[in-house]
């Protein structure tokens, strides 16, 4: 870190299948791995068992960016839910630090939420995603 600058909202870039998106207001993603203690003699675990890995995410687009995504889907001849799994790339680029990139592999849209109300200054559309191929955090596979 030079001059004390930390990562901030302006340092995030997100790319969808049709290119870099500009009109977005939120990106969230998480993953988890099932871990269960295994018990033998006594009251403490003697080991553990590993279960399934899962990942999910959300991205909030402004209506104009949503319209671009819909146009992309139309060109593919698909509905948003029938698009093939796509990659979503999230890069963090701070002028004082090296760029780090997270790759959300094989994303499928599971829910699209849209609303508008009196007094709104912008219209938002939220996409919920299942990340079927996992999250690669700056080159490190999650599972």
mmCIF file with all atom_site columns, C-alpha atoms in Angstrom:
data_model
loop_
_atom_site.group_PDB
_atom_site.id
_atom_site.type_symbol
_atom_site.label_atom_id
_atom_site.label_alt_id
_atom_site.label_comp_id
_atom_site.label_asym_id
_atom_site.label_entity_id
_atom_site.label_seq_id
_atom_site.pdbx_PDB_ins_code
_atom_site.Cartn_x
_atom_site.Cartn_y
_atom_site.Cartn_z
_atom_site.occupancy
_atom_site.B_iso_or_equiv
_atom_site.pdbx_formal_charge
_atom_site.auth_seq_id
_atom_site.auth_comp_id
_atom_site.auth_asym_id
_atom_site.auth_atom_id
_atom_site.pdbx_PDB_model_num
ATOM 1   C CA . UNK A 1 1   ? 0.000   0.000   0.000   1.00 0.00 ? 1   UNK A CA 1
ATOM 2   C CA . UNK A 1 2   ? 1.321   3.384   -1.019  1.00 0.00 ? 2   UNK A CA 1
ATOM 3   C CA . UNK A 1 3   ? -0.220  6.653   0.197   1.00 0.00 ? 3   UNK A CA 1
ATOM 4   C CA . UNK A 1 4   ? -2.735  4.668   2.298   1.00 0.00 ? 4   UNK A CA 1
ATOM 5   C CA . UNK A 1 5   ? -5.241  4.009   -0.546  1.00 0.00 ? 5   UNK A CA 1
ATOM 6   C CA . UNK A 1 6   ? -7.343  0.886   0.033   1.00 0.00 ? 6   UNK A CA 1
ATOM 7   C CA . UNK A 1 7   ? -9.641  -0.930  -2.385  1.00 0.00 ? 7   UNK A CA 1
ATOM 8   C CA . UNK A 1 8   ? -12.958 0.844   -2.857  1.00 0.00 ? 8   UNK A CA 1
ATOM 9   C CA . UNK A 1 9   ? -16.064 0.625   -5.023  1.00 0.00 ? 9   UNK A CA 1
ATOM 10  C CA . UNK A 1 10  ? -14.402 2.478   -7.911  1.00 0.00 ? 10  UNK A CA 1
ATOM 11  C CA . UNK A 1 11  ? -11.705 -0.229  -8.043  1.00 0.00 ? 11  UNK A CA 1
ATOM 12  C CA . UNK A 1 12  ? -14.143 -3.023  -9.039  1.00 0.00 ? 12  UNK A CA 1
ATOM 13  C CA . UNK A 1 13  ? -14.719 -4.084  -12.650 1.00 0.00 ? 13  UNK A CA 1
ATOM 14  C CA . UNK A 1 14  ? -17.210 -6.800  -13.631 1.00 0.00 ? 14  UNK A CA 1
ATOM 15  C CA . UNK A 1 15  ? -17.408 -8.580  -16.963 1.00 0.00 ? 15  UNK A CA 1
ATOM 16  C CA . UNK A 1 16  ? -20.408 -10.546 -18.218 1.00 0.00 ? 16  UNK A CA 1
ATOM 17  C CA . UNK A 1 17  ? -20.440 -12.625 -21.437 1.00 0.00 ? 17  UNK A CA 1
ATOM 18  C CA . UNK A 1 18  ? -21.142 -9.554  -23.599 1.00 0.00 ? 18  UNK A CA 1
ATOM 19  C CA . UNK A 1 19  ? -18.371 -7.395  -22.085 1.00 0.00 ? 19  UNK A CA 1
ATOM 20  C CA . UNK A 1 20  ? -17.531 -5.154  -19.162 1.00 0.00 ? 20  UNK A CA 1
ATOM 21  C CA . UNK A 1 21  ? -20.569 -3.792  -17.353 1.00 0.00 ? 21  UNK A CA 1
ATOM 22  C CA . UNK A 1 22  ? -20.712 -0.165  -16.294 1.00 0.00 ? 22  UNK A CA 1
ATOM 23  C CA . UNK A 1 23  ? -24.211 0.304   -14.890 1.00 0.00 ? 23  UNK A CA 1
ATOM 24  C CA . UNK A 1 24  ? -24.101 -2.003  -11.878 1.00 0.00 ? 24  UNK A CA 1
ATOM 25  C CA . UNK A 1 25  ? -24.439 -1.174  -8.222  1.00 0.00 ? 25  UNK A CA 1
ATOM 26  C CA . UNK A 1 26  ? -23.660 -4.350  -6.332  1.00 0.00 ? 26  UNK A CA 1
ATOM 27  C CA . UNK A 1 27  ? -21.820 -7.628  -6.682  1.00 0.00 ? 27  UNK A CA 1
ATOM 28  C CA . UNK A 1 28  ? -21.889 -10.350 -4.020  1.00 0.00 ? 28  UNK A CA 1
ATOM 29  C CA . UNK A 1 29  ? -20.678 -13.902 -4.061  1.00 0.00 ? 29  UNK A CA 1
ATOM 30  C CA . UNK A 1 30  ? -19.983 -16.614 -1.539  1.00 0.00 ? 30  UNK A CA 1
ATOM 31  C CA . UNK A 1 31  ? -19.171 -20.273 -1.354  1.00 0.00 ? 31  UNK A CA 1
ATOM 32  C CA . UNK A 1 32  ? -19.168 -22.986 1.252   1.00 0.00 ? 32  UNK A CA 1
ATOM 33  C CA . UNK A 1 33  ? -17.932 -26.507 1.875   1.00 0.00 ? 33  UNK A CA 1
ATOM 34  C CA . UNK A 1 34  ? -19.815 -28.892 4.120   1.00 0.00 ? 34  UNK A CA 1
ATOM 35  C CA . UNK A 1 35  ? -17.586 -30.121 6.954   1.00 0.00 ? 35  UNK A CA 1
ATOM 36  C CA . UNK A 1 36  ? -18.949 -32.426 9.628   1.00 0.00 ? 36  UNK A CA 1
ATOM 37  C CA . UNK A 1 37  ? -17.118 -33.689 12.721  1.00 0.00 ? 37  UNK A CA 1
ATOM 38  C CA . UNK A 1 38  ? -16.862 -37.483 13.041  1.00 0.00 ? 38  UNK A CA 1
ATOM 39  C CA . UNK A 1 39  ? -17.013 -38.937 16.539  1.00 0.00 ? 39  UNK A CA 1
ATOM 40  C CA . UNK A 1 40  ? -15.528 -42.113 17.930  1.00 0.00 ? 40  UNK A CA 1
ATOM 41  C CA . UNK A 1 41  ? -14.667 -42.902 21.521  1.00 0.00 ? 41  UNK A CA 1
ATOM 42  C CA . UNK A 1 42  ? -15.090 -39.982 23.877  1.00 0.00 ? 42  UNK A CA 1
ATOM 43  C CA . UNK A 1 43  ? -16.854 -36.671 23.394  1.00 0.00 ? 43  UNK A CA 1
ATOM 44  C CA . UNK A 1 44  ? -14.389 -34.992 21.025  1.00 0.00 ? 44  UNK A CA 1
ATOM 45  C CA . UNK A 1 45  ? -14.281 -35.453 17.263  1.00 0.00 ? 45  UNK A CA 1
ATOM 46  C CA . UNK A 1 46  ? -11.703 -37.941 16.036  1.00 0.00 ? 46  UNK A CA 1
ATOM 47  C CA . UNK A 1 47  ? -11.783 -36.472 12.547  1.00 0.00 ? 47  UNK A CA 1
ATOM 48  C CA . UNK A 1 48  ? -14.106 -34.928 10.023  1.00 0.00 ? 48  UNK A CA 1
ATOM 49  C CA . UNK A 1 49  ? -15.990 -35.722 6.855   1.00 0.00 ? 49  UNK A CA 1
ATOM 50  C CA . UNK A 1 50  ? -16.233 -33.413 3.881   1.00 0.00 ? 50  UNK A CA 1
ATOM 51  C CA . UNK A 1 51  ? -19.419 -32.961 1.904   1.00 0.00 ? 51  UNK A CA 1
ATOM 52  C CA . UNK A 1 52  ? -20.567 -30.882 -1.005  1.00 0.00 ? 52  UNK A CA 1
ATOM 53  C CA . UNK A 1 53  ? -19.197 -27.560 -2.193  1.00 0.00 ? 53  UNK A CA 1
ATOM 54  C CA . UNK A 1 54  ? -21.619 -24.847 -3.336  1.00 0.00 ? 54  UNK A CA 1
ATOM 55  C CA . UNK A 1 55  ? -21.378 -21.240 -4.478  1.00 0.00 ? 55  UNK A CA 1
ATOM 56  C CA . UNK A 1 56  ? -23.867 -18.496 -5.235  1.00 0.00 ? 56  UNK A CA 1
ATOM 57  C CA . UNK A 1 57  ? -23.936 -14.821 -6.032  1.00 0.00 ? 57  UNK A CA 1
ATOM 58  C CA . UNK A 1 58  ? -25.955 -11.710 -6.802  1.00 0.00 ? 58  UNK A CA 1
ATOM 59  C CA . UNK A 1 59  ? -25.373 -8.817  -9.120  1.00 0.00 ? 59  UNK A CA 1
ATOM 60  C CA . UNK A 1 60  ? -27.504 -5.675  -9.201  1.00 0.00 ? 60  UNK A CA 1
ATOM 61  C CA . UNK A 1 61  ? -27.684 -3.929  -12.561 1.00 0.00 ? 61  UNK A CA 1
ATOM 62  C CA . UNK A 1 62  ? -29.299 -0.662  -13.481 1.00 0.00 ? 62  UNK A CA 1
ATOM 63  C CA . UNK A 1 63  ? -32.180 -1.074  -15.938 1.00 0.00 ? 63  UNK A CA 1
ATOM 64  C CA . UNK A 1 64  ? -30.052 0.108   -18.877 1.00 0.00 ? 64  UNK A CA 1
ATOM 65  C CA . UNK A 1 65  ? -27.440 -2.613  -18.225 1.00 0.00 ? 65  UNK A CA 1
ATOM 66  C CA . UNK A 1 66  ? -30.195 -5.191  -17.753 1.00 0.00 ? 66  UNK A CA 1
ATOM 67  C CA . UNK A 1 67  ? -31.507 -4.230  -21.195 1.00 0.00 ? 67  UNK A CA 1
ATOM 68  C CA . UNK A 1 68  ? -28.045 -4.938  -22.666 1.00 0.00 ? 68  UNK A CA 1
ATOM 69  C CA . UNK A 1 69  ? -28.033 -8.371  -21.020 1.00 0.00 ? 69  UNK A CA 1
ATOM 70  C CA . UNK A 1 70  ? -31.514 -9.104  -22.394 1.00 0.00 ? 70  UNK A CA 1
ATOM 71  C CA . UNK A 1 71  ? -30.336 -8.041  -25.887 1.00 0.00 ? 71  UNK A CA 1
ATOM 72  C CA . UNK A 1 72  ? -27.363 -10.426 -25.519 1.00 0.00 ? 72  UNK A CA 1
ATOM 73  C CA . UNK A 1 73  ? -29.725 -13.282 -24.569 1.00 0.00 ? 73  UNK A CA 1
ATOM 74  C CA . UNK A 1 74  ? -31.978 -12.492 -27.543 1.00 0.00 ? 74  UNK A CA 1
ATOM 75  C CA . UNK A 1 75  ? -28.969 -12.706 -29.893 1.00 0.00 ? 75  UNK A CA 1
ATOM 76  C CA . UNK A 1 76  ? -28.279 -16.162 -28.446 1.00 0.00 ? 76  UNK A CA 1
ATOM 77  C CA . UNK A 1 77  ? -31.917 -17.100 -29.055 1.00 0.00 ? 77  UNK A CA 1
ATOM 78  C CA . UNK A 1 78  ? -32.340 -17.929 -25.366 1.00 0.00 ? 78  UNK A CA 1
ATOM 79  C CA . UNK A 1 79  ? -34.240 -16.696 -22.354 1.00 0.00 ? 79  UNK A CA 1
ATOM 80  C CA . UNK A 1 80  ? -32.152 -15.479 -19.425 1.00 0.00 ? 80  UNK A CA 1
ATOM 81  C CA . UNK A 1 81  ? -32.776 -18.772 -17.622 1.00 0.00 ? 81  UNK A CA 1
ATOM 82  C CA . UNK A 1 82  ? -31.818 -20.869 -20.653 1.00 0.00 ? 82  UNK A CA 1
ATOM 83  C CA . UNK A 1 83  ? -28.490 -19.179 -21.365 1.00 0.00 ? 83  UNK A CA 1
ATOM 84  C CA . UNK A 1 84  ? -25.636 -21.659 -21.165 1.00 0.00 ? 84  UNK A CA 1
ATOM 85  C CA . UNK A 1 85  ? -23.518 -21.367 -18.027 1.00 0.00 ? 85  UNK A CA 1
ATOM 86  C CA . UNK A 1 86  ? -21.398 -18.229 -18.295 1.00 0.00 ? 86  UNK A CA 1
ATOM 87  C CA . UNK A 1 87  ? -18.319 -16.837 -16.603 1.00 0.00 ? 87  UNK A CA 1
ATOM 88  C CA . UNK A 1 88  ? -18.496 -13.671 -14.557 1.00 0.00 ? 88  UNK A CA 1
ATOM 89  C CA . UNK A 1 89  ? -15.136 -11.967 -13.904 1.00 0.00 ? 89  UNK A CA 1
ATOM 90  C CA . UNK A 1 90  ? -14.616 -9.553  -11.007 1.00 0.00 ? 90  UNK A CA 1
ATOM 91  C CA . UNK A 1 91  ? -11.372 -7.559  -10.955 1.00 0.00 ? 91  UNK A CA 1
ATOM 92  C CA . UNK A 1 92  ? -10.091 -5.346  -8.185  1.00 0.00 ? 92  UNK A CA 1
ATOM 93  C CA . UNK A 1 93  ? -7.595  -2.756  -9.470  1.00 0.00 ? 93  UNK A CA 1
ATOM 94  C CA . UNK A 1 94  ? -6.164  -0.216  -7.075  1.00 0.00 ? 94  UNK A CA 1
ATOM 95  C CA . UNK A 1 95  ? -3.568  2.227   -8.401  1.00 0.00 ? 95  UNK A CA 1
ATOM 96  C CA . UNK A 1 96  ? -1.212  1.301   -5.554  1.00 0.00 ? 96  UNK A CA 1
ATOM 97  C CA . UNK A 1 97  ? -1.665  -2.484  -5.591  1.00 0.00 ? 97  UNK A CA 1
ATOM 98  C CA . UNK A 1 98  ? -1.588  -5.281  -8.154  1.00 0.00 ? 98  UNK A CA 1
ATOM 99  C CA . UNK A 1 99  ? -4.884  -6.200  -9.806  1.00 0.00 ? 99  UNK A CA 1
ATOM 100 C CA . UNK A 1 100 ? -6.574  -9.263  -8.342  1.00 0.00 ? 100 UNK A CA 1
ATOM 101 C CA . UNK A 1 101 ? -9.221  -11.161 -10.238 1.00 0.00 ? 101 UNK A CA 1
ATOM 102 C CA . UNK A 1 102 ? -11.958 -13.516 -9.068  1.00 0.00 ? 102 UNK A CA 1
ATOM 103 C CA . UNK A 1 103 ? -13.603 -15.786 -11.625 1.00 0.00 ? 103 UNK A CA 1
ATOM 104 C CA . UNK A 1 104 ? -17.128 -17.076 -11.032 1.00 0.00 ? 104 UNK A CA 1
ATOM 105 C CA . UNK A 1 105 ? -17.268 -20.116 -13.286 1.00 0.00 ? 105 UNK A CA 1
ATOM 106 C CA . UNK A 1 106 ? -20.369 -21.618 -14.904 1.00 0.00 ? 106 UNK A CA 1
ATOM 107 C CA . UNK A 1 107 ? -22.975 -19.170 -13.552 1.00 0.00 ? 107 UNK A CA 1
ATOM 108 C CA . UNK A 1 108 ? -26.675 -19.825 -14.078 1.00 0.00 ? 108 UNK A CA 1
ATOM 109 C CA . UNK A 1 109 ? -29.392 -17.278 -13.373 1.00 0.00 ? 109 UNK A CA 1
ATOM 110 C CA . UNK A 1 110 ? -31.907 -18.551 -10.815 1.00 0.00 ? 110 UNK A CA 1
ATOM 111 C CA . UNK A 1 111 ? -33.920 -15.412 -10.092 1.00 0.00 ? 111 UNK A CA 1
ATOM 112 C CA . UNK A 1 112 ? -34.435 -11.954 -11.569 1.00 0.00 ? 112 UNK A CA 1
ATOM 113 C CA . UNK A 1 113 ? -36.002 -9.262  -9.359  1.00 0.00 ? 113 UNK A CA 1
ATOM 114 C CA . UNK A 1 114 ? -37.043 -5.872  -10.655 1.00 0.00 ? 114 UNK A CA 1
ATOM 115 C CA . UNK A 1 115 ? -39.041 -3.061  -9.141  1.00 0.00 ? 115 UNK A CA 1
ATOM 116 C CA . UNK A 1 116 ? -39.701 0.624   -9.432  1.00 0.00 ? 116 UNK A CA 1
ATOM 117 C CA . UNK A 1 117 ? -41.414 3.061   -7.173  1.00 0.00 ? 117 UNK A CA 1
ATOM 118 C CA . UNK A 1 118 ? -42.427 6.666   -6.898  1.00 0.00 ? 118 UNK A CA 1
ATOM 119 C CA . UNK A 1 119 ? -39.412 8.835   -6.252  1.00 0.00 ? 119 UNK A CA 1
ATOM 120 C CA . UNK A 1 120 ? -36.846 6.341   -7.552  1.00 0.00 ? 120 UNK A CA 1
ATOM 121 C CA . UNK A 1 121 ? -33.882 8.020   -9.199  1.00 0.00 ? 121 UNK A CA 1
ATOM 122 C CA . UNK A 1 122 ? -32.801 4.829   -10.941 1.00 0.00 ? 122 UNK A CA 1
ATOM 123 C CA . UNK A 1 123 ? -34.321 1.419   -11.630 1.00 0.00 ? 123 UNK A CA 1
ATOM 124 C CA . UNK A 1 124 ? -32.469 -1.698  -10.520 1.00 0.00 ? 124 UNK A CA 1
ATOM 125 C CA . UNK A 1 125 ? -32.628 -5.332  -11.552 1.00 0.00 ? 125 UNK A CA 1
ATOM 126 C CA . UNK A 1 126 ? -31.120 -7.993  -9.303  1.00 0.00 ? 126 UNK A CA 1
ATOM 127 C CA . UNK A 1 127 ? -29.896 -11.329 -10.621 1.00 0.00 ? 127 UNK A CA 1
ATOM 128 C CA . UNK A 1 128 ? -29.391 -14.273 -8.279  1.00 0.00 ? 128 UNK A CA 1
ATOM 129 C CA . UNK A 1 129 ? -26.882 -16.842 -9.508  1.00 0.00 ? 129 UNK A CA 1
ATOM 130 C CA . UNK A 1 130 ? -25.815 -20.403 -8.811  1.00 0.00 ? 130 UNK A CA 1
ATOM 131 C CA . UNK A 1 131 ? -22.101 -20.664 -9.475  1.00 0.00 ? 131 UNK A CA 1
ATOM 132 C CA . UNK A 1 132 ? -21.801 -24.236 -10.680 1.00 0.00 ? 132 UNK A CA 1
ATOM 133 C CA . UNK A 1 133 ? -18.084 -24.188 -11.540 1.00 0.00 ? 133 UNK A CA 1
ATOM 134 C CA . UNK A 1 134 ? -16.913 -22.605 -8.314  1.00 0.00 ? 134 UNK A CA 1
ATOM 135 C CA . UNK A 1 135 ? -15.114 -19.395 -7.452  1.00 0.00 ? 135 UNK A CA 1
ATOM 136 C CA . UNK A 1 136 ? -11.451 -18.951 -8.335  1.00 0.00 ? 136 UNK A CA 1
ATOM 137 C CA . UNK A 1 137 ? -10.030 -16.249 -6.078  1.00 0.00 ? 137 UNK A CA 1
ATOM 138 C CA . UNK A 1 138 ? -7.027  -14.638 -7.717  1.00 0.00 ? 138 UNK A CA 1
ATOM 139 C CA . UNK A 1 139 ? -5.944  -17.958 -9.224  1.00 0.00 ? 139 UNK A CA 1
ATOM 140 C CA . UNK A 1 140 ? -6.758  -20.091 -6.152  1.00 0.00 ? 140 UNK A CA 1
ATOM 141 C CA . UNK A 1 141 ? -9.389  -22.764 -6.808  1.00 0.00 ? 141 UNK A CA 1
ATOM 142 C CA . UNK A 1 142 ? -11.976 -22.927 -4.037  1.00 0.00 ? 142 UNK A CA 1
ATOM 143 C CA . UNK A 1 143 ? -12.484 -26.670 -3.972  1.00 0.00 ? 143 UNK A CA 1
#
